[in-house]
């Protein structure tokens, strides 16, 4: 049998899992995915944690202890999420060591309610970095306008950053500038920048979903032909996020096999991971040589009245808002559990 995920890894695409939970950790599932499915990193977000905390009883013992200590809901959230992230960092540590710090990374996101507040984002990033206390941690910071200087300031502290919620080339250029400035400041502050890293997360399926929604409203043959084409693959080393297909009309491995290029990361839910292993077919480098085709695609969208700039702004706003909703759901779940155990 072919080992598609190994082939993907050998093509220079690092396979990361877009999920985490206490159950996944304590059952050894994550270790199995690292060993047998070539998983080389883990990403999390508020929606993933909200789902994990609300299901089953995996967090019951820790919640009871936190309730006995009388900690606040906010502090309980930090203790619960950083516990899982620390554990995952330890599982991925061999990959981190073997890859020289390129892979083996685990990401945790700052409170999304701080996405428009630079100083508070930096303060929260420093707190999470201190709590997890693992060199293979990534702190996720959204690429909002106030998030850009927060990225620089966080990197300046010697903290590795996963920049999330990127949808446009313009914002990506700002992220690159923030990354370079952060490294310069980190070096000036005495940090060993050779141990630091950063990835830039493009939410590819969300772009297609929003564009396709607008194309469906136009409902012409030309509009229909453009559905599912706005993947926006770039030559820079990005992290392809949100790689499960949202439209059942599209192949479930589309955002994996269509985004194969060296020095990238593809972070996928376990279902997409298994789908790729089962029936994914790689076609070599699917990014280089497509620049003119991509420009023509965006020109076609503009002719139909679909502004890419407007699409990405809508997605940025929605992305932050959705994570805020998930964060608040997790707050309520933990508040209720603390109350029951106090």
mmCIF file of C-alpha atoms in Angstrom:
data_model
loop_
_atom_site.group_PDB
_atom_site.id
_atom_site.type_symbol
_atom_site.label_atom_id
_atom_site.label_comp_id
_atom_site.label_asym_id
_atom_site.label_seq_id
_atom_site.Cartn_x
_atom_site.Cartn_y
_atom_site.Cartn_z
ATOM 1 C CA UNK A 1 0.000 0.000 0.000
ATOM 2 C CA UNK A 2 1.145 3.536 -0.666
ATOM 3 C CA UNK A 3 1.826 5.745 2.338
ATOM 4 C CA UNK A 4 0.380 9.059 1.165
ATOM 5 C CA UNK A 5 1.110 10.924 4.404
ATOM 6 C CA UNK A 6 4.750 9.817 4.247
ATOM 7 C CA UNK A 7 4.886 10.993 0.634
ATOM 8 C CA UNK A 8 3.387 14.309 1.720
ATOM 9 C CA UNK A 9 6.033 14.660 4.421
ATOM 10 C CA UNK A 10 8.808 13.806 1.976
ATOM 11 C CA UNK A 11 7.427 16.459 -0.389
ATOM 12 C CA UNK A 12 8.154 19.035 2.310
ATOM 13 C CA UNK A 13 4.630 19.395 3.709
ATOM 14 C CA UNK A 14 4.547 18.974 7.484
ATOM 15 C CA UNK A 15 1.389 17.171 8.601
ATOM 16 C CA UNK A 16 -0.119 18.698 11.742
ATOM 17 C CA UNK A 17 -3.288 17.675 13.576
ATOM 18 C CA UNK A 18 -5.927 20.369 14.012
ATOM 19 C CA UNK A 19 -7.393 19.070 17.268
ATOM 20 C CA UNK A 20 -6.635 18.361 20.900
ATOM 21 C CA UNK A 21 -8.508 16.943 23.878
ATOM 22 C CA UNK A 22 -7.751 15.303 27.216
ATOM 23 C CA UNK A 23 -9.238 12.041 25.895
ATOM 24 C CA UNK A 24 -6.974 12.122 22.846
ATOM 25 C CA UNK A 25 -3.982 12.529 25.149
ATOM 26 C CA UNK A 26 -4.793 10.045 27.889
ATOM 27 C CA UNK A 27 -5.790 7.248 25.467
ATOM 28 C CA UNK A 28 -2.515 7.557 23.571
ATOM 29 C CA UNK A 29 -4.326 8.534 20.367
ATOM 30 C CA UNK A 30 -2.003 11.462 19.707
ATOM 31 C CA UNK A 31 1.053 9.260 20.133
ATOM 32 C CA UNK A 32 -0.455 6.793 17.640
ATOM 33 C CA UNK A 33 -1.061 9.550 15.083
ATOM 34 C CA UNK A 34 2.536 10.725 15.486
ATOM 35 C CA UNK A 35 3.877 7.178 15.102
ATOM 36 C CA UNK A 36 1.617 5.792 12.382
ATOM 37 C CA UNK A 37 0.239 8.839 10.517
ATOM 38 C CA UNK A 38 3.330 11.076 10.399
ATOM 39 C CA UNK A 39 1.746 13.848 12.480
ATOM 40 C CA UNK A 40 4.465 16.387 13.256
ATOM 41 C CA UNK A 41 2.573 19.101 15.120
ATOM 42 C CA UNK A 42 -0.709 20.063 16.768
ATOM 43 C CA UNK A 43 -2.883 23.155 16.552
ATOM 44 C CA UNK A 44 -5.731 24.166 18.826
ATOM 45 C CA UNK A 45 -8.227 27.002 18.949
ATOM 46 C CA UNK A 46 -11.092 28.129 21.208
ATOM 47 C CA UNK A 47 -13.659 26.120 19.222
ATOM 48 C CA UNK A 48 -11.633 22.924 19.610
ATOM 49 C CA UNK A 49 -11.262 23.443 23.366
ATOM 50 C CA UNK A 50 -14.921 24.392 23.828
ATOM 51 C CA UNK A 51 -15.918 21.114 22.180
ATOM 52 C CA UNK A 52 -13.413 19.057 24.205
ATOM 53 C CA UNK A 53 -14.408 20.524 27.565
ATOM 54 C CA UNK A 54 -18.141 20.096 26.936
ATOM 55 C CA UNK A 55 -17.913 16.387 26.055
ATOM 56 C CA UNK A 56 -17.502 13.487 28.490
ATOM 57 C CA UNK A 57 -15.814 13.564 31.884
ATOM 58 C CA UNK A 58 -12.136 13.779 30.982
ATOM 59 C CA UNK A 59 -11.716 17.074 32.838
ATOM 60 C CA UNK A 60 -13.807 16.127 35.882
ATOM 61 C CA UNK A 61 -10.990 15.479 38.363
ATOM 62 C CA UNK A 62 -9.116 18.653 37.480
ATOM 63 C CA UNK A 63 -12.299 20.732 37.689
ATOM 64 C CA UNK A 64 -13.029 19.324 41.142
ATOM 65 C CA UNK A 65 -9.572 20.337 42.352
ATOM 66 C CA UNK A 66 -9.907 23.783 40.818
ATOM 67 C CA UNK A 67 -13.304 24.217 42.487
ATOM 68 C CA UNK A 68 -11.885 23.233 45.874
ATOM 69 C CA UNK A 69 -9.153 25.819 45.430
ATOM 70 C CA UNK A 70 -11.747 28.466 44.628
ATOM 71 C CA UNK A 71 -10.026 29.684 41.474
ATOM 72 C CA UNK A 72 -11.770 32.054 39.078
ATOM 73 C CA UNK A 73 -13.322 30.826 35.848
ATOM 74 C CA UNK A 74 -10.646 32.624 33.832
ATOM 75 C CA UNK A 75 -7.861 30.980 35.821
ATOM 76 C CA UNK A 76 -9.540 27.583 35.551
ATOM 77 C CA UNK A 77 -9.630 27.969 31.766
ATOM 78 C CA UNK A 78 -5.908 28.681 31.675
ATOM 79 C CA UNK A 79 -5.128 25.709 33.918
ATOM 80 C CA UNK A 80 -7.272 23.308 31.876
ATOM 81 C CA UNK A 81 -6.087 24.361 28.429
ATOM 82 C CA UNK A 82 -2.393 24.721 29.293
ATOM 83 C CA UNK A 83 -2.427 21.279 30.928
ATOM 84 C CA UNK A 84 -3.463 19.712 27.621
ATOM 85 C CA UNK A 85 -1.036 21.807 25.609
ATOM 86 C CA UNK A 86 1.875 20.980 27.940
ATOM 87 C CA UNK A 87 1.078 17.275 27.639
ATOM 88 C CA UNK A 88 0.897 17.500 23.842
ATOM 89 C CA UNK A 89 4.227 19.367 23.780
ATOM 90 C CA UNK A 90 5.801 16.465 25.643
ATOM 91 C CA UNK A 91 4.336 13.945 23.173
ATOM 92 C CA UNK A 92 5.704 15.957 20.238
ATOM 93 C CA UNK A 93 9.080 16.715 21.850
ATOM 94 C CA UNK A 94 10.928 13.906 20.002
ATOM 95 C CA UNK A 95 9.731 15.349 16.680
ATOM 96 C CA UNK A 96 10.857 18.797 17.799
ATOM 97 C CA UNK A 97 14.323 17.502 18.681
ATOM 98 C CA UNK A 98 14.679 15.397 15.531
ATOM 99 C CA UNK A 99 13.665 18.272 13.253
ATOM 100 C CA UNK A 100 15.858 20.856 14.937
ATOM 101 C CA UNK A 101 12.835 22.778 16.157
ATOM 102 C CA UNK A 102 11.151 23.080 12.767
ATOM 103 C CA UNK A 103 8.303 20.721 13.687
ATOM 104 C CA UNK A 104 7.028 19.125 16.880
ATOM 105 C CA UNK A 105 5.200 22.350 17.696
ATOM 106 C CA UNK A 106 1.922 22.691 19.606
ATOM 107 C CA UNK A 107 -0.167 25.867 19.363
ATOM 108 C CA UNK A 108 -2.392 27.580 21.924
ATOM 109 C CA UNK A 109 -4.395 30.712 21.161
ATOM 110 C CA UNK A 110 -4.639 33.882 23.198
ATOM 111 C CA UNK A 111 -8.084 34.884 24.433
ATOM 112 C CA UNK A 112 -9.855 35.947 21.194
ATOM 113 C CA UNK A 113 -11.645 38.726 23.056
ATOM 114 C CA UNK A 114 -8.268 40.488 23.089
ATOM 115 C CA UNK A 115 -7.875 40.422 19.296
ATOM 116 C CA UNK A 116 -8.322 44.210 19.059
ATOM 117 C CA UNK A 117 -6.086 45.035 22.049
ATOM 118 C CA UNK A 118 -2.350 44.930 21.404
ATOM 119 C CA UNK A 119 -0.919 45.276 24.912
ATOM 120 C CA UNK A 120 -3.333 42.772 26.485
ATOM 121 C CA UNK A 121 -2.602 40.254 23.724
ATOM 122 C CA UNK A 122 1.124 40.484 24.462
ATOM 123 C CA UNK A 123 0.537 40.146 28.207
ATOM 124 C CA UNK A 124 -1.628 37.051 27.689
ATOM 125 C CA UNK A 125 0.932 35.544 25.300
ATOM 126 C CA UNK A 126 3.666 35.945 27.924
ATOM 127 C CA UNK A 127 1.450 34.360 30.584
ATOM 128 C CA UNK A 128 0.651 31.336 28.404
ATOM 129 C CA UNK A 129 4.307 30.903 27.462
ATOM 130 C CA UNK A 130 5.246 30.906 31.141
ATOM 131 C CA UNK A 131 2.469 28.489 32.136
ATOM 132 C CA UNK A 132 3.194 25.876 29.473
ATOM 133 C CA UNK A 133 6.969 26.254 29.834
ATOM 134 C CA UNK A 134 7.937 24.157 26.810
ATOM 135 C CA UNK A 135 10.299 25.232 24.006
ATOM 136 C CA UNK A 136 8.115 23.629 21.324
ATOM 137 C CA UNK A 137 5.114 25.840 22.081
ATOM 138 C CA UNK A 138 3.548 28.253 19.601
ATOM 139 C CA UNK A 139 1.396 31.139 20.828
ATOM 140 C CA UNK A 140 -1.370 31.876 18.324
ATOM 141 C CA UNK A 141 -2.054 35.541 17.676
ATOM 142 C CA UNK A 142 -4.661 36.656 15.102
ATOM 143 C CA UNK A 143 -3.468 38.840 12.234
ATOM 144 C CA UNK A 144 -5.850 41.693 12.975
ATOM 145 C CA UNK A 145 -4.510 45.235 12.625
ATOM 146 C CA UNK A 146 -3.874 45.470 16.406
ATOM 147 C CA UNK A 147 -2.464 41.942 16.293
ATOM 148 C CA UNK A 148 0.400 42.917 13.972
ATOM 149 C CA UNK A 149 2.350 44.949 16.571
ATOM 150 C CA UNK A 150 1.482 42.270 19.154
ATOM 151 C CA UNK A 151 3.251 39.699 16.976
ATOM 152 C CA UNK A 152 6.392 41.808 16.916
ATOM 153 C CA UNK A 153 6.290 42.489 20.663
ATOM 154 C CA UNK A 154 5.700 38.821 21.503
ATOM 155 C CA UNK A 155 8.550 37.633 19.303
ATOM 156 C CA UNK A 156 10.746 40.286 20.904
ATOM 157 C CA UNK A 157 10.248 38.418 24.195
ATOM 158 C CA UNK A 158 11.751 35.281 22.651
ATOM 159 C CA UNK A 159 8.333 33.645 22.215
ATOM 160 C CA UNK A 160 7.536 31.630 19.084
ATOM 161 C CA UNK A 161 4.329 32.684 17.324
ATOM 162 C CA UNK A 162 1.724 31.043 15.105
ATOM 163 C CA UNK A 163 0.042 33.933 13.301
ATOM 164 C CA UNK A 164 -3.564 32.931 12.692
ATOM 165 C CA UNK A 165 -6.590 34.153 10.735
ATOM 166 C CA UNK A 166 -4.679 35.357 7.664
ATOM 167 C CA UNK A 167 -6.776 35.718 4.535
ATOM 168 C CA UNK A 168 -5.058 38.315 2.311
ATOM 169 C CA UNK A 169 -1.646 38.856 0.727
ATOM 170 C CA UNK A 170 -1.561 42.412 2.055
ATOM 171 C CA UNK A 171 -1.978 41.210 5.626
ATOM 172 C CA UNK A 172 0.556 38.449 5.017
ATOM 173 C CA UNK A 173 3.091 41.091 3.927
ATOM 174 C CA UNK A 174 2.434 42.925 7.188
ATOM 175 C CA UNK A 175 2.944 39.665 9.080
ATOM 176 C CA UNK A 176 6.314 39.126 7.382
ATOM 177 C CA UNK A 177 7.411 42.634 8.380
ATOM 178 C CA UNK A 178 6.205 42.039 11.955
ATOM 179 C CA UNK A 179 8.091 38.741 12.089
ATOM 180 C CA UNK A 180 11.356 40.256 10.877
ATOM 181 C CA UNK A 181 11.048 43.209 13.272
ATOM 182 C CA UNK A 182 10.287 40.822 16.124
ATOM 183 C CA UNK A 183 13.360 38.713 15.401
ATOM 184 C CA UNK A 184 15.553 41.808 15.275
ATOM 185 C CA UNK A 185 14.221 42.953 18.640
ATOM 186 C CA UNK A 186 14.550 39.456 20.120
ATOM 187 C CA UNK A 187 18.207 39.334 19.100
ATOM 188 C CA UNK A 188 18.775 42.796 20.537
ATOM 189 C CA UNK A 189 17.131 41.616 23.782
ATOM 190 C CA UNK A 190 19.603 38.733 24.047
ATOM 191 C CA UNK A 191 17.342 35.860 22.968
ATOM 192 C CA UNK A 192 18.673 32.974 20.871
ATOM 193 C CA UNK A 193 16.658 33.479 17.700
ATOM 194 C CA UNK A 194 17.917 30.173 16.263
ATOM 195 C CA UNK A 195 15.483 28.465 18.647
ATOM 196 C CA UNK A 196 12.537 30.617 17.619
ATOM 197 C CA UNK A 197 10.060 29.905 14.861
ATOM 198 C CA UNK A 198 6.848 31.208 13.371
ATOM 199 C CA UNK A 199 4.189 30.062 10.919
ATOM 200 C CA UNK A 200 1.517 32.056 9.124
ATOM 201 C CA UNK A 201 -1.869 30.357 9.029
ATOM 202 C CA UNK A 202 -4.022 30.834 5.931
ATOM 203 C CA UNK A 203 -7.615 29.659 6.371
ATOM 204 C CA UNK A 204 -8.052 28.276 2.879
ATOM 205 C CA UNK A 205 -11.480 26.601 2.993
ATOM 206 C CA UNK A 206 -13.070 29.625 4.636
ATOM 207 C CA UNK A 207 -11.973 31.790 1.703
ATOM 208 C CA UNK A 208 -13.518 29.368 -0.778
ATOM 209 C CA UNK A 209 -16.710 29.075 1.273
ATOM 210 C CA UNK A 210 -17.265 32.843 1.417
ATOM 211 C CA UNK A 211 -16.402 33.344 -2.261
ATOM 212 C CA UNK A 212 -18.626 30.437 -3.315
ATOM 213 C CA UNK A 213 -21.538 31.829 -1.306
ATOM 214 C CA UNK A 214 -21.281 35.057 -3.299
ATOM 215 C CA UNK A 215 -20.913 33.168 -6.591
ATOM 216 C CA UNK A 216 -24.072 31.190 -5.861
ATOM 217 C CA UNK A 217 -26.005 34.449 -5.522
ATOM 218 C CA UNK A 218 -24.852 35.482 -8.997
ATOM 219 C CA UNK A 219 -25.954 32.066 -10.402
ATOM 220 C CA UNK A 220 -24.460 32.364 -13.904
ATOM 221 C CA UNK A 221 -22.474 29.644 -15.752
ATOM 222 C CA UNK A 222 -19.263 31.668 -15.363
ATOM 223 C CA UNK A 223 -19.871 32.061 -11.630
ATOM 224 C CA UNK A 224 -20.531 28.338 -11.194
ATOM 225 C CA UNK A 225 -17.271 27.468 -12.976
ATOM 226 C CA UNK A 226 -15.287 29.501 -10.427
ATOM 227 C CA UNK A 227 -16.638 27.725 -7.300
ATOM 228 C CA UNK A 228 -13.943 26.128 -5.158
ATOM 229 C CA UNK A 229 -11.074 27.804 -7.006
ATOM 230 C CA UNK A 230 -10.072 30.619 -4.603
ATOM 231 C CA UNK A 231 -7.491 28.704 -2.656
ATOM 232 C CA UNK A 232 -4.904 31.462 -2.780
ATOM 233 C CA UNK A 233 -1.809 29.202 -2.619
ATOM 234 C CA UNK A 234 1.395 31.194 -2.068
ATOM 235 C CA UNK A 235 5.077 30.427 -2.485
ATOM 236 C CA UNK A 236 5.973 31.586 1.045
ATOM 237 C CA UNK A 237 6.080 29.008 3.847
ATOM 238 C CA UNK A 238 2.525 29.212 5.159
ATOM 239 C CA UNK A 239 0.459 26.956 7.361
ATOM 240 C CA UNK A 240 -2.645 25.812 5.518
ATOM 241 C CA UNK A 241 -5.428 25.895 8.111
ATOM 242 C CA UNK A 242 -9.118 24.983 7.953
ATOM 243 C CA UNK A 243 -8.325 22.268 5.400
ATOM 244 C CA UNK A 244 -11.484 20.210 5.772
ATOM 245 C CA UNK A 245 -13.839 20.826 2.855
ATOM 246 C CA UNK A 246 -17.054 22.583 3.839
ATOM 247 C CA UNK A 247 -18.869 21.849 0.565
ATOM 248 C CA UNK A 248 -19.717 18.139 0.067
ATOM 249 C CA UNK A 249 -19.451 18.666 -3.689
ATOM 250 C CA UNK A 250 -15.671 18.968 -3.322
ATOM 251 C CA UNK A 251 -13.266 16.046 -2.693
ATOM 252 C CA UNK A 252 -12.501 15.632 1.020
ATOM 253 C CA UNK A 253 -8.746 15.786 0.344
ATOM 254 C CA UNK A 254 -8.862 18.865 -1.916
ATOM 255 C CA UNK A 255 -7.088 21.232 0.480
ATOM 256 C CA UNK A 256 -4.326 18.677 0.997
ATOM 257 C CA UNK A 257 -3.489 17.363 -2.466
ATOM 258 C CA UNK A 258 -4.024 20.761 -4.135
ATOM 259 C CA UNK A 259 -1.647 22.520 -1.733
ATOM 260 C CA UNK A 260 1.530 20.464 -2.033
ATOM 261 C CA UNK A 261 4.712 22.510 -2.024
ATOM 262 C CA UNK A 262 7.893 22.267 0.025
ATOM 263 C CA UNK A 263 8.366 24.194 3.274
ATOM 264 C CA UNK A 264 4.690 24.399 4.185
ATOM 265 C CA UNK A 265 2.476 23.001 6.931
ATOM 266 C CA UNK A 266 -0.962 21.462 6.478
ATOM 267 C CA UNK A 267 -2.933 21.246 9.709
ATOM 268 C CA UNK A 268 -5.992 19.062 9.345
ATOM 269 C CA UNK A 269 -8.733 17.482 11.453
ATOM 270 C CA UNK A 270 -8.366 13.753 12.058
ATOM 271 C CA UNK A 271 -11.092 12.950 9.500
ATOM 272 C CA UNK A 272 -9.106 14.714 6.770
ATOM 273 C CA UNK A 273 -5.941 12.991 7.975
ATOM 274 C CA UNK A 274 -7.563 9.568 7.571
ATOM 275 C CA UNK A 275 -9.133 10.522 4.235
ATOM 276 C CA UNK A 276 -5.744 11.534 2.883
ATOM 277 C CA UNK A 277 -4.146 8.324 4.130
ATOM 278 C CA UNK A 278 -6.969 6.280 2.611
ATOM 279 C CA UNK A 279 -7.459 7.765 -0.843
ATOM 280 C CA UNK A 280 -5.386 10.909 -1.270
ATOM 281 C CA UNK A 281 -3.476 11.071 -4.555
ATOM 282 C CA UNK A 282 -0.475 13.390 -4.775
ATOM 283 C CA UNK A 283 0.451 15.013 -8.071
ATOM 284 C CA UNK A 284 3.755 16.549 -7.132
ATOM 285 C CA UNK A 285 4.167 20.295 -6.580
ATOM 286 C CA UNK A 286 0.724 21.820 -7.186
ATOM 287 C CA UNK A 287 1.643 25.427 -6.334
ATOM 288 C CA UNK A 288 4.626 26.566 -8.404
ATOM 289 C CA UNK A 289 3.697 27.644 -11.907
ATOM 290 C CA UNK A 290 0.122 28.596 -11.037
ATOM 291 C CA UNK A 291 0.639 32.325 -10.475
ATOM 292 C CA UNK A 292 -0.797 33.490 -13.812
ATOM 293 C CA UNK A 293 -3.783 31.161 -13.384
ATOM 294 C CA UNK A 294 -4.415 32.601 -9.919
ATOM 295 C CA UNK A 295 -4.252 36.189 -11.196
ATOM 296 C CA UNK A 296 -6.761 35.332 -13.910
ATOM 297 C CA UNK A 297 -9.038 33.752 -11.297
ATOM 298 C CA UNK A 298 -9.112 36.870 -9.145
ATOM 299 C CA UNK A 299 -9.688 39.032 -12.213
ATOM 300 C CA UNK A 300 -12.696 36.850 -13.080
ATOM 301 C CA UNK A 301 -14.082 37.253 -9.574
ATOM 302 C CA UNK A 302 -13.685 41.033 -9.747
ATOM 303 C CA UNK A 303 -15.558 41.119 -13.082
ATOM 304 C CA UNK A 304 -18.454 39.383 -11.358
ATOM 305 C CA UNK A 305 -18.456 42.029 -8.632
ATOM 306 C CA UNK A 306 -16.797 39.886 -5.948
ATOM 307 C CA UNK A 307 -14.121 41.916 -4.185
ATOM 308 C CA UNK A 308 -11.410 39.746 -2.670
ATOM 309 C CA UNK A 309 -10.509 42.577 -0.272
ATOM 310 C CA UNK A 310 -14.075 42.598 1.006
ATOM 311 C CA UNK A 311 -14.151 38.793 1.284
ATOM 312 C CA UNK A 312 -11.032 38.658 3.445
ATOM 313 C CA UNK A 313 -12.202 41.487 5.708
ATOM 314 C CA UNK A 314 -15.512 39.704 6.279
ATOM 315 C CA UNK A 315 -13.649 36.477 7.069
ATOM 316 C CA UNK A 316 -11.286 38.183 9.505
ATOM 317 C CA UNK A 317 -14.185 39.750 11.382
ATOM 318 C CA UNK A 318 -16.148 36.495 11.373
ATOM 319 C CA UNK A 319 -13.112 34.478 12.426
ATOM 320 C CA UNK A 320 -12.523 36.583 15.527
ATOM 321 C CA UNK A 321 -16.247 36.627 16.307
ATOM 322 C CA UNK A 322 -16.609 32.833 16.002
ATOM 323 C CA UNK A 323 -13.682 32.235 18.336
ATOM 324 C CA UNK A 324 -15.158 34.714 20.829
ATOM 325 C CA UNK A 325 -18.419 32.753 20.786
ATOM 326 C CA UNK A 326 -16.538 29.497 21.411
ATOM 327 C CA UNK A 327 -14.526 31.118 24.190
ATOM 328 C CA UNK A 328 -17.689 32.303 25.901
ATOM 329 C CA UNK A 329 -19.232 28.847 25.541
ATOM 330 C CA UNK A 330 -16.196 27.351 27.258
ATOM 331 C CA UNK A 331 -16.456 29.949 30.035
ATOM 332 C CA UNK A 332 -20.063 28.952 30.695
ATOM 333 C CA UNK A 333 -19.249 25.236 30.663
ATOM 334 C CA UNK A 334 -16.410 25.645 33.137
ATOM 335 C CA UNK A 335 -18.393 28.069 35.301
ATOM 336 C CA UNK A 336 -21.195 25.526 35.579
ATOM 337 C CA UNK A 337 -18.787 22.688 36.373
ATOM 338 C CA UNK A 338 -17.014 24.750 39.040
ATOM 339 C CA UNK A 339 -20.363 25.623 40.585
ATOM 340 C CA UNK A 340 -21.425 21.978 40.693
ATOM 341 C CA UNK A 341 -18.188 20.978 42.423
ATOM 342 C CA UNK A 342 -17.819 23.865 44.868
#
